[in-house]
Amino acid sequence: MTPTEPLVHGSAAHPAVRPPLPVKMVIAGGFGVGKTTTVGAISEIEPLTTEAAITEVAAGVDDLTHTPRKTTTTVAMDFGCITIDPTLKLYLFGTPGQDRFGFMWDDIVQGAVGGLVIVDTRRLDDCYAAVDYFEHKGIPFAVAVNAFDGRVEHTLDEVRWALDVTDGVPLVVFDARERGSVRDALLVVLELALARTGG
C-alpha cells in the first residue's frame, strides 16, 4: 500500500457504519388495555403476536365488560421493533395481561431498560400487578393512559394517586392506535432509562 492509498473500511475518510444499538423495552398492563395495538401501531416490521381466540371458558375468567368486541388475547407475548434514529433501535416485548400468564414475565422482562405500563382508567385495578412488578424489580417505567374513545375517566393526578406511584414515574395520555402518540410515550420511557444510567 502506498502512502496515498486510502485505508480500508473504518478510516477517517470512510468511517464504518455501525448498526443501531439494540434496546429492549417492555409493554405491560392488564387484559385488553391495548398492548398488542401499541406494538402494532409503531412496529416497522410485521409484529409477532401470540393471539389466541377467547373461548367460553376464558370469557368466564377474563372480564370483557369494557372490551365486549375483544375476540382474542395474548397468551405469550407480542414482539415488534422500531428504529428511533441511526444509532438506536427499540425492540418491543408486550406481556400477556392475565395473571395466569404471569410466570412468563421474568423471561420477557430480562434485559429490558424500561417499561411502559398501559392503563385503562375505566378499570385501574387491572394494572396494579404490572406497576408492582416494575417497582419490585427496580425497572424504570412510565404509565401511559390509553384514551379509549378519545377520552379518559380520571385526571392524571387521580391516576397517580390511585396507583400510588411517586412523582419520579412519568404519566402520559396516549392513543395506542396512533403511531406518533405511541412513539412519544416510548420516548418518555427511553429518556427515563437514560437518566437512570446517567446517559
mmCIF file with all atom_site columns, C-alpha atoms in Angstrom:
data_model
loop_
_atom_site.group_PDB
_atom_site.id
_atom_site.type_symbol
_atom_site.label_atom_id
_atom_site.label_alt_id
_atom_site.label_comp_id
_atom_site.label_asym_id
_atom_site.label_entity_id
_atom_site.label_seq_id
_atom_site.pdbx_PDB_ins_code
_atom_site.Cartn_x
_atom_site.Cartn_y
_atom_site.Cartn_z
_atom_site.occupancy
_atom_site.B_iso_or_equiv
_atom_site.pdbx_formal_charge
_atom_site.auth_seq_id
_atom_site.auth_comp_id
_atom_site.auth_asym_id
_atom_site.auth_atom_id
_atom_site.pdbx_PDB_model_num
ATOM 1   C CA . MET A 1 1   ? 0.000   0.000   0.000  1.00 0.00 ? 1   MET A CA 1
ATOM 2   C CA . THR A 1 2   ? 1.378   3.425   -0.922 1.00 0.00 ? 2   THR A CA 1
ATOM 3   C CA . PRO A 1 3   ? 1.003   6.437   1.401  1.00 0.00 ? 3   PRO A CA 1
ATOM 4   C CA . THR A 1 4   ? -1.593  7.899   -0.946 1.00 0.00 ? 4   THR A CA 1
ATOM 5   C CA . GLU A 1 5   ? -3.886  4.847   -0.906 1.00 0.00 ? 5   GLU A CA 1
ATOM 6   C CA . PRO A 1 6   ? -6.942  5.129   1.317  1.00 0.00 ? 6   PRO A CA 1
ATOM 7   C CA . LEU A 1 7   ? -7.252  2.889   4.347  1.00 0.00 ? 7   LEU A CA 1
ATOM 8   C CA . VAL A 1 8   ? -9.743  0.050   4.274  1.00 0.00 ? 8   VAL A CA 1
ATOM 9   C CA . HIS A 1 9   ? -13.165 0.322   5.968  1.00 0.00 ? 9   HIS A CA 1
ATOM 10  C CA . GLY A 1 10  ? -13.242 2.362   9.120  1.00 0.00 ? 10  GLY A CA 1
ATOM 11  C CA . SER A 1 11  ? -10.746 5.009   8.078  1.00 0.00 ? 11  SER A CA 1
ATOM 12  C CA . ALA A 1 12  ? -11.283 8.675   8.838  1.00 0.00 ? 12  ALA A CA 1
ATOM 13  C CA . ALA A 1 13  ? -12.155 9.189   5.179  1.00 0.00 ? 13  ALA A CA 1
ATOM 14  C CA . HIS A 1 14  ? -14.639 6.320   5.128  1.00 0.00 ? 14  HIS A CA 1
ATOM 15  C CA . PRO A 1 15  ? -15.826 5.581   8.676  1.00 0.00 ? 15  PRO A CA 1
ATOM 16  C CA . ALA A 1 16  ? -17.504 2.234   9.187  1.00 0.00 ? 16  ALA A CA 1
ATOM 17  C CA . VAL A 1 17  ? -21.274 2.425   9.534  1.00 0.00 ? 17  VAL A CA 1
ATOM 18  C CA . ARG A 1 18  ? -22.283 0.905   12.844 1.00 0.00 ? 18  ARG A CA 1
ATOM 19  C CA . PRO A 1 19  ? -25.614 -0.815  13.242 1.00 0.00 ? 19  PRO A CA 1
ATOM 20  C CA . PRO A 1 20  ? -28.009 0.854   15.679 1.00 0.00 ? 20  PRO A CA 1
ATOM 21  C CA . LEU A 1 21  ? -27.698 -0.097  19.339 1.00 0.00 ? 21  LEU A CA 1
ATOM 22  C CA . PRO A 1 22  ? -30.403 -2.659  20.249 1.00 0.00 ? 22  PRO A CA 1
ATOM 23  C CA . VAL A 1 23  ? -32.502 -1.661  23.265 1.00 0.00 ? 23  VAL A CA 1
ATOM 24  C CA . LYS A 1 24  ? -35.219 -3.806  24.815 1.00 0.00 ? 24  LYS A CA 1
ATOM 25  C CA . MET A 1 25  ? -38.406 -2.261  26.180 1.00 0.00 ? 25  MET A CA 1
ATOM 26  C CA . VAL A 1 26  ? -41.438 -3.952  27.689 1.00 0.00 ? 26  VAL A CA 1
ATOM 27  C CA . ILE A 1 27  ? -45.089 -3.022  27.070 1.00 0.00 ? 27  ILE A CA 1
ATOM 28  C CA . ALA A 1 28  ? -47.186 -4.180  30.031 1.00 0.00 ? 28  ALA A CA 1
ATOM 29  C CA . GLY A 1 29  ? -50.608 -3.751  31.587 1.00 0.00 ? 29  GLY A CA 1
ATOM 30  C CA . GLY A 1 30  ? -53.844 -5.556  32.269 1.00 0.00 ? 30  GLY A CA 1
ATOM 31  C CA . PHE A 1 31  ? -56.078 -7.561  29.975 1.00 0.00 ? 31  PHE A CA 1
ATOM 32  C CA . GLY A 1 32  ? -57.374 -5.660  26.954 1.00 0.00 ? 32  GLY A CA 1
ATOM 33  C CA . VAL A 1 33  ? -55.688 -2.301  27.687 1.00 0.00 ? 33  VAL A CA 1
ATOM 34  C CA . GLY A 1 34  ? -54.069 -2.001  24.244 1.00 0.00 ? 34  GLY A CA 1
ATOM 35  C CA . LYS A 1 35  ? -50.650 -3.671  24.464 1.00 0.00 ? 35  LYS A CA 1
ATOM 36  C CA . THR A 1 36  ? -50.924 -5.573  21.180 1.00 0.00 ? 36  THR A CA 1
ATOM 37  C CA . THR A 1 37  ? -52.385 -2.494  19.484 1.00 0.00 ? 37  THR A CA 1
ATOM 38  C CA . THR A 1 38  ? -49.488 -0.374  20.786 1.00 0.00 ? 38  THR A CA 1
ATOM 39  C CA . VAL A 1 39  ? -46.831 -2.703  19.397 1.00 0.00 ? 39  VAL A CA 1
ATOM 40  C CA . GLY A 1 40  ? -48.662 -2.999  16.084 1.00 0.00 ? 40  GLY A CA 1
ATOM 41  C CA . ALA A 1 41  ? -49.073 0.762   15.706 1.00 0.00 ? 41  ALA A CA 1
ATOM 42  C CA . ILE A 1 42  ? -45.346 1.518   15.951 1.00 0.00 ? 42  ILE A CA 1
ATOM 43  C CA . SER A 1 43  ? -43.501 -1.572  14.709 1.00 0.00 ? 43  SER A CA 1
ATOM 44  C CA . GLU A 1 44  ? -41.582 -1.196  11.459 1.00 0.00 ? 44  GLU A CA 1
ATOM 45  C CA . ILE A 1 45  ? -41.877 -4.944  10.891 1.00 0.00 ? 45  ILE A CA 1
ATOM 46  C CA . GLU A 1 46  ? -44.972 -7.113  10.887 1.00 0.00 ? 46  GLU A CA 1
ATOM 47  C CA . PRO A 1 47  ? -45.370 -7.653  14.622 1.00 0.00 ? 47  PRO A CA 1
ATOM 48  C CA . LEU A 1 48  ? -45.152 -11.145 16.031 1.00 0.00 ? 48  LEU A CA 1
ATOM 49  C CA . THR A 1 49  ? -48.212 -11.845 18.130 1.00 0.00 ? 49  THR A CA 1
ATOM 50  C CA . THR A 1 50  ? -49.349 -14.883 20.050 1.00 0.00 ? 50  THR A CA 1
ATOM 51  C CA . GLU A 1 51  ? -53.044 -14.168 19.932 1.00 0.00 ? 51  GLU A CA 1
ATOM 52  C CA . ALA A 1 52  ? -55.476 -16.952 20.715 1.00 0.00 ? 52  ALA A CA 1
ATOM 53  C CA . ALA A 1 53  ? -59.242 -16.970 20.470 1.00 0.00 ? 53  ALA A CA 1
ATOM 54  C CA . ILE A 1 54  ? -61.096 -16.216 23.681 1.00 0.00 ? 54  ILE A CA 1
ATOM 55  C CA . THR A 1 55  ? -63.010 -19.379 24.462 1.00 0.00 ? 55  THR A CA 1
ATOM 56  C CA . GLU A 1 56  ? -66.162 -19.639 26.530 1.00 0.00 ? 56  GLU A CA 1
ATOM 57  C CA . VAL A 1 57  ? -64.038 -20.855 29.428 1.00 0.00 ? 57  VAL A CA 1
ATOM 58  C CA . ALA A 1 58  ? -61.648 -17.882 29.157 1.00 0.00 ? 58  ALA A CA 1
ATOM 59  C CA . ALA A 1 59  ? -64.558 -15.473 28.792 1.00 0.00 ? 59  ALA A CA 1
ATOM 60  C CA . GLY A 1 60  ? -65.768 -16.702 32.153 1.00 0.00 ? 60  GLY A CA 1
ATOM 61  C CA . VAL A 1 61  ? -62.382 -15.854 33.703 1.00 0.00 ? 61  VAL A CA 1
ATOM 62  C CA . ASP A 1 62  ? -61.444 -12.637 31.880 1.00 0.00 ? 62  ASP A CA 1
ATOM 63  C CA . ASP A 1 63  ? -63.649 -9.587  32.414 1.00 0.00 ? 63  ASP A CA 1
ATOM 64  C CA . LEU A 1 64  ? -64.932 -8.488  28.999 1.00 0.00 ? 64  LEU A CA 1
ATOM 65  C CA . THR A 1 65  ? -67.249 -5.797  30.362 1.00 0.00 ? 65  THR A CA 1
ATOM 66  C CA . HIS A 1 66  ? -65.241 -2.927  28.864 1.00 0.00 ? 66  HIS A CA 1
ATOM 67  C CA . THR A 1 67  ? -63.954 -4.875  25.860 1.00 0.00 ? 67  THR A CA 1
ATOM 68  C CA . PRO A 1 68  ? -67.057 -6.643  24.515 1.00 0.00 ? 68  PRO A CA 1
ATOM 69  C CA . ARG A 1 69  ? -65.683 -6.772  20.945 1.00 0.00 ? 69  ARG A CA 1
ATOM 70  C CA . LYS A 1 70  ? -62.414 -8.409  22.000 1.00 0.00 ? 70  LYS A CA 1
ATOM 71  C CA . THR A 1 71  ? -62.226 -11.900 20.496 1.00 0.00 ? 71  THR A CA 1
ATOM 72  C CA . THR A 1 72  ? -58.538 -12.770 21.027 1.00 0.00 ? 72  THR A CA 1
ATOM 73  C CA . THR A 1 73  ? -55.975 -12.496 23.791 1.00 0.00 ? 73  THR A CA 1
ATOM 74  C CA . THR A 1 74  ? -52.180 -12.612 24.030 1.00 0.00 ? 74  THR A CA 1
ATOM 75  C CA . VAL A 1 75  ? -51.045 -15.905 25.544 1.00 0.00 ? 75  VAL A CA 1
ATOM 76  C CA . ALA A 1 76  ? -47.255 -15.451 25.416 1.00 0.00 ? 76  ALA A CA 1
ATOM 77  C CA . MET A 1 77  ? -46.030 -12.100 24.112 1.00 0.00 ? 77  MET A CA 1
ATOM 78  C CA . ASP A 1 78  ? -46.094 -9.540  21.339 1.00 0.00 ? 78  ASP A CA 1
ATOM 79  C CA . PHE A 1 79  ? -42.913 -8.504  19.546 1.00 0.00 ? 79  PHE A CA 1
ATOM 80  C CA . GLY A 1 80  ? -42.039 -5.604  17.282 1.00 0.00 ? 80  GLY A CA 1
ATOM 81  C CA . CYS A 1 81  ? -39.252 -3.117  16.689 1.00 0.00 ? 81  CYS A CA 1
ATOM 82  C CA . ILE A 1 82  ? -38.718 0.491   15.686 1.00 0.00 ? 82  ILE A CA 1
ATOM 83  C CA . THR A 1 83  ? -35.557 2.331   14.669 1.00 0.00 ? 83  THR A CA 1
ATOM 84  C CA . ILE A 1 84  ? -35.519 5.568   16.646 1.00 0.00 ? 84  ILE A CA 1
ATOM 85  C CA . ASP A 1 85  ? -32.545 7.015   14.761 1.00 0.00 ? 85  ASP A CA 1
ATOM 86  C CA . PRO A 1 86  ? -29.406 5.606   13.066 1.00 0.00 ? 86  PRO A CA 1
ATOM 87  C CA . THR A 1 87  ? -27.884 4.901   16.484 1.00 0.00 ? 87  THR A CA 1
ATOM 88  C CA . LEU A 1 88  ? -30.785 3.281   18.350 1.00 0.00 ? 88  LEU A CA 1
ATOM 89  C CA . LYS A 1 89  ? -33.325 0.531   17.682 1.00 0.00 ? 89  LYS A CA 1
ATOM 90  C CA . LEU A 1 90  ? -36.054 -0.390  20.156 1.00 0.00 ? 90  LEU A CA 1
ATOM 91  C CA . TYR A 1 91  ? -37.165 -3.996  20.457 1.00 0.00 ? 91  TYR A CA 1
ATOM 92  C CA . LEU A 1 92  ? -40.636 -4.093  21.980 1.00 0.00 ? 92  LEU A CA 1
ATOM 93  C CA . PHE A 1 93  ? -41.929 -7.023  24.009 1.00 0.00 ? 93  PHE A CA 1
ATOM 94  C CA . GLY A 1 94  ? -45.572 -6.993  25.063 1.00 0.00 ? 94  GLY A CA 1
ATOM 95  C CA . THR A 1 95  ? -46.542 -9.083  28.070 1.00 0.00 ? 95  THR A CA 1
ATOM 96  C CA . PRO A 1 96  ? -49.732 -11.116 28.418 1.00 0.00 ? 96  PRO A CA 1
ATOM 97  C CA . GLY A 1 97  ? -52.247 -9.279  30.579 1.00 0.00 ? 97  GLY A CA 1
ATOM 98  C CA . GLN A 1 98  ? -53.795 -12.066 32.595 1.00 0.00 ? 98  GLN A CA 1
ATOM 99  C CA . ASP A 1 99  ? -52.425 -13.121 35.975 1.00 0.00 ? 99  ASP A CA 1
ATOM 100 C CA . ARG A 1 100 ? -52.411 -16.760 34.909 1.00 0.00 ? 100 ARG A CA 1
ATOM 101 C CA . PHE A 1 101 ? -49.654 -15.977 32.395 1.00 0.00 ? 101 PHE A CA 1
ATOM 102 C CA . GLY A 1 102 ? -47.559 -14.057 34.927 1.00 0.00 ? 102 GLY A CA 1
ATOM 103 C CA . PHE A 1 103 ? -44.976 -16.834 35.176 1.00 0.00 ? 103 PHE A CA 1
ATOM 104 C CA . MET A 1 104 ? -43.580 -15.650 31.800 1.00 0.00 ? 104 MET A CA 1
ATOM 105 C CA . TRP A 1 105 ? -42.861 -12.119 32.916 1.00 0.00 ? 105 TRP A CA 1
ATOM 106 C CA . ASP A 1 106 ? -39.359 -12.693 34.308 1.00 0.00 ? 106 ASP A CA 1
ATOM 107 C CA . ASP A 1 107 ? -38.186 -14.125 30.987 1.00 0.00 ? 107 ASP A CA 1
ATOM 108 C CA . ILE A 1 108 ? -39.849 -11.396 28.932 1.00 0.00 ? 108 ILE A CA 1
ATOM 109 C CA . VAL A 1 109 ? -38.533 -8.536  31.080 1.00 0.00 ? 109 VAL A CA 1
ATOM 110 C CA . GLN A 1 110 ? -34.951 -9.797  31.405 1.00 0.00 ? 110 GLN A CA 1
ATOM 111 C CA . GLY A 1 111 ? -32.527 -7.270  29.918 1.00 0.00 ? 111 GLY A CA 1
ATOM 112 C CA . ALA A 1 112 ? -35.133 -4.527  29.413 1.00 0.00 ? 112 ALA A CA 1
ATOM 113 C CA . VAL A 1 113 ? -34.078 -0.911  30.012 1.00 0.00 ? 113 VAL A CA 1
ATOM 114 C CA . GLY A 1 114 ? -37.595 0.087   30.982 1.00 0.00 ? 114 GLY A CA 1
ATOM 115 C CA . GLY A 1 115 ? -41.295 -0.490  30.661 1.00 0.00 ? 115 GLY A CA 1
ATOM 116 C CA . LEU A 1 116 ? -44.464 1.231   29.534 1.00 0.00 ? 116 LEU A CA 1
ATOM 117 C CA . VAL A 1 117 ? -47.433 0.273   31.711 1.00 0.00 ? 117 VAL A CA 1
ATOM 118 C CA . ILE A 1 118 ? -50.659 0.869   29.801 1.00 0.00 ? 118 ILE A CA 1
ATOM 119 C CA . VAL A 1 119 ? -53.715 1.809   31.815 1.00 0.00 ? 119 VAL A CA 1
ATOM 120 C CA . ASP A 1 120 ? -57.424 1.874   31.058 1.00 0.00 ? 120 ASP A CA 1
ATOM 121 C CA . THR A 1 121 ? -58.900 4.411   33.509 1.00 0.00 ? 121 THR A CA 1
ATOM 122 C CA . ARG A 1 122 ? -62.219 2.549   33.490 1.00 0.00 ? 122 ARG A CA 1
ATOM 123 C CA . ARG A 1 123 ? -60.512 -0.302  35.365 1.00 0.00 ? 123 ARG A CA 1
ATOM 124 C CA . LEU A 1 124 ? -57.366 0.919   37.069 1.00 0.00 ? 124 LEU A CA 1
ATOM 125 C CA . ASP A 1 125 ? -57.087 -2.127  39.287 1.00 0.00 ? 125 ASP A CA 1
ATOM 126 C CA . ASP A 1 126 ? -56.119 -4.232  36.248 1.00 0.00 ? 126 ASP A CA 1
ATOM 127 C CA . CYS A 1 127 ? -52.714 -2.536  36.081 1.00 0.00 ? 127 CYS A CA 1
ATOM 128 C CA . TYR A 1 128 ? -51.728 -2.817  39.751 1.00 0.00 ? 128 TYR A CA 1
ATOM 129 C CA . ALA A 1 129 ? -49.829 -6.060  39.154 1.00 0.00 ? 129 ALA A CA 1
ATOM 130 C CA . ALA A 1 130 ? -47.701 -4.501  36.386 1.00 0.00 ? 130 ALA A CA 1
ATOM 131 C CA . VAL A 1 131 ? -46.918 -1.398  38.446 1.00 0.00 ? 131 VAL A CA 1
ATOM 132 C CA . ASP A 1 132 ? -45.971 -3.534  41.451 1.00 0.00 ? 132 ASP A CA 1
ATOM 133 C CA . TYR A 1 133 ? -43.796 -5.771  39.275 1.00 0.00 ? 133 TYR A CA 1
ATOM 134 C CA . PHE A 1 134 ? -41.693 -2.930  37.852 1.00 0.00 ? 134 PHE A CA 1
ATOM 135 C CA . GLU A 1 135 ? -41.384 -1.253  41.246 1.00 0.00 ? 135 GLU A CA 1
ATOM 136 C CA . HIS A 1 136 ? -40.281 -4.518  42.870 1.00 0.00 ? 136 HIS A CA 1
ATOM 137 C CA . LYS A 1 137 ? -37.713 -5.207  40.132 1.00 0.00 ? 137 LYS A CA 1
ATOM 138 C CA . GLY A 1 138 ? -36.409 -1.628  40.188 1.00 0.00 ? 138 GLY A CA 1
ATOM 139 C CA . ILE A 1 139 ? -37.012 -1.235  36.449 1.00 0.00 ? 139 ILE A CA 1
ATOM 140 C CA . PRO A 1 140 ? -37.784 2.319   35.316 1.00 0.00 ? 140 PRO A CA 1
ATOM 141 C CA . PHE A 1 141 ? -41.260 2.665   33.871 1.00 0.00 ? 141 PHE A CA 1
ATOM 142 C CA . ALA A 1 142 ? -43.840 5.188   32.769 1.00 0.00 ? 142 ALA A CA 1
ATOM 143 C CA . VAL A 1 143 ? -47.609 4.907   32.961 1.00 0.00 ? 143 VAL A CA 1
ATOM 144 C CA . ALA A 1 144 ? -49.473 5.519   29.714 1.00 0.00 ? 144 ALA A CA 1
ATOM 145 C CA . VAL A 1 145 ? -53.204 6.150   29.990 1.00 0.00 ? 145 VAL A CA 1
ATOM 146 C CA . ASN A 1 146 ? -54.872 4.824   26.848 1.00 0.00 ? 146 ASN A CA 1
ATOM 147 C CA . ALA A 1 147 ? -57.566 7.236   25.701 1.00 0.00 ? 147 ALA A CA 1
ATOM 148 C CA . PHE A 1 148 ? -60.334 4.808   24.775 1.00 0.00 ? 148 PHE A CA 1
ATOM 149 C CA . ASP A 1 149 ? -62.949 6.525   22.597 1.00 0.00 ? 149 ASP A CA 1
ATOM 150 C CA . GLY A 1 150 ? -60.788 9.657   22.767 1.00 0.00 ? 150 GLY A CA 1
ATOM 151 C CA . ARG A 1 151 ? -61.323 10.266  26.486 1.00 0.00 ? 151 ARG A CA 1
ATOM 152 C CA . VAL A 1 152 ? -60.142 9.190   29.921 1.00 0.00 ? 152 VAL A CA 1
ATOM 153 C CA . GLU A 1 153 ? -62.254 8.685   33.015 1.00 0.00 ? 153 GLU A CA 1
ATOM 154 C CA . HIS A 1 154 ? -59.813 10.270  35.505 1.00 0.00 ? 154 HIS A CA 1
ATOM 155 C CA . THR A 1 155 ? -57.196 13.017  35.529 1.00 0.00 ? 155 THR A CA 1
ATOM 156 C CA . LEU A 1 156 ? -53.505 12.109  35.638 1.00 0.00 ? 156 LEU A CA 1
ATOM 157 C CA . ASP A 1 157 ? -53.326 13.352  39.240 1.00 0.00 ? 157 ASP A CA 1
ATOM 158 C CA . GLU A 1 158 ? -56.171 10.999  40.145 1.00 0.00 ? 158 GLU A CA 1
ATOM 159 C CA . VAL A 1 159 ? -54.452 8.134   38.342 1.00 0.00 ? 159 VAL A CA 1
ATOM 160 C CA . ARG A 1 160 ? -51.180 8.829   40.156 1.00 0.00 ? 160 ARG A CA 1
ATOM 161 C CA . TRP A 1 161 ? -52.991 8.833   43.485 1.00 0.00 ? 161 TRP A CA 1
ATOM 162 C CA . ALA A 1 162 ? -54.892 5.630   42.702 1.00 0.00 ? 162 ALA A CA 1
ATOM 163 C CA . LEU A 1 163 ? -51.738 3.801   41.578 1.00 0.00 ? 163 LEU A CA 1
ATOM 164 C CA . ASP A 1 164 ? -49.702 5.256   44.455 1.00 0.00 ? 164 ASP A CA 1
ATOM 165 C CA . VAL A 1 165 ? -46.698 5.952   42.236 1.00 0.00 ? 165 VAL A CA 1
ATOM 166 C CA . THR A 1 166 ? -44.092 8.599   43.004 1.00 0.00 ? 166 THR A CA 1
ATOM 167 C CA . ASP A 1 167 ? -43.513 11.788  41.052 1.00 0.00 ? 167 ASP A CA 1
ATOM 168 C CA . GLY A 1 168 ? -40.498 10.017  39.539 1.00 0.00 ? 168 GLY A CA 1
ATOM 169 C CA . VAL A 1 169 ? -42.850 7.854   37.465 1.00 0.00 ? 169 VAL A CA 1
ATOM 170 C CA . PRO A 1 170 ? -43.983 9.796   34.385 1.00 0.00 ? 170 PRO A CA 1
ATOM 171 C CA . LEU A 1 171 ? -47.688 9.667   33.469 1.00 0.00 ? 171 LEU A CA 1
ATOM 172 C CA . VAL A 1 172 ? -48.867 10.416  29.950 1.00 0.00 ? 172 VAL A CA 1
ATOM 173 C CA . VAL A 1 173 ? -52.096 10.155  27.981 1.00 0.00 ? 173 VAL A CA 1
ATOM 174 C CA . PHE A 1 174 ? -51.727 8.459   24.616 1.00 0.00 ? 174 PHE A CA 1
ATOM 175 C CA . ASP A 1 175 ? -53.672 6.700   21.877 1.00 0.00 ? 175 ASP A CA 1
ATOM 176 C CA . ALA A 1 176 ? -52.460 3.123   21.320 1.00 0.00 ? 176 ALA A CA 1
ATOM 177 C CA . ARG A 1 177 ? -53.711 3.249   17.720 1.00 0.00 ? 177 ARG A CA 1
ATOM 178 C CA . GLU A 1 178 ? -51.654 6.293   16.698 1.00 0.00 ? 178 GLU A CA 1
ATOM 179 C CA . ARG A 1 179 ? -48.023 5.773   15.675 1.00 0.00 ? 179 ARG A CA 1
ATOM 180 C CA . GLY A 1 180 ? -46.885 9.256   16.722 1.00 0.00 ? 180 GLY A CA 1
ATOM 181 C CA . SER A 1 181 ? -48.633 9.021   20.067 1.00 0.00 ? 181 SER A CA 1
ATOM 182 C CA . VAL A 1 182 ? -47.037 5.628   20.786 1.00 0.00 ? 182 VAL A CA 1
ATOM 183 C CA . ARG A 1 183 ? -43.625 6.960   19.759 1.00 0.00 ? 183 ARG A CA 1
ATOM 184 C CA . ASP A 1 184 ? -43.905 9.869   22.188 1.00 0.00 ? 184 ASP A CA 1
ATOM 185 C CA . ALA A 1 185 ? -44.841 7.525   25.045 1.00 0.00 ? 185 ALA A CA 1
ATOM 186 C CA . LEU A 1 186 ? -41.907 5.217   24.300 1.00 0.00 ? 186 LEU A CA 1
ATOM 187 C CA . LEU A 1 187 ? -39.516 8.173   24.208 1.00 0.00 ? 187 LEU A CA 1
ATOM 188 C CA . VAL A 1 188 ? -40.640 9.118   27.732 1.00 0.00 ? 188 VAL A CA 1
ATOM 189 C CA . VAL A 1 189 ? -39.547 5.673   28.938 1.00 0.00 ? 189 VAL A CA 1
ATOM 190 C CA . LEU A 1 190 ? -36.296 5.879   26.986 1.00 0.00 ? 190 LEU A CA 1
ATOM 191 C CA . GLU A 1 191 ? -35.438 9.276   28.459 1.00 0.00 ? 191 GLU A CA 1
ATOM 192 C CA . LEU A 1 192 ? -36.227 7.963   31.944 1.00 0.00 ? 192 LEU A CA 1
ATOM 193 C CA . ALA A 1 193 ? -33.975 4.926   31.422 1.00 0.00 ? 193 ALA A CA 1
ATOM 194 C CA . LEU A 1 194 ? -31.134 7.093   30.102 1.00 0.00 ? 194 LEU A CA 1
ATOM 195 C CA . ALA A 1 195 ? -31.456 9.422   33.095 1.00 0.00 ? 195 ALA A CA 1
ATOM 196 C CA . ARG A 1 196 ? -31.193 6.428   35.440 1.00 0.00 ? 196 ARG A CA 1
ATOM 197 C CA . THR A 1 197 ? -27.988 5.279   33.790 1.00 0.00 ? 197 THR A CA 1
ATOM 198 C CA . GLY A 1 198 ? -26.530 8.760   33.523 1.00 0.00 ? 198 GLY A CA 1
ATOM 199 C CA . GLY A 1 199 ? -26.627 8.559   29.718 1.00 0.00 ? 199 GLY A CA 1
#
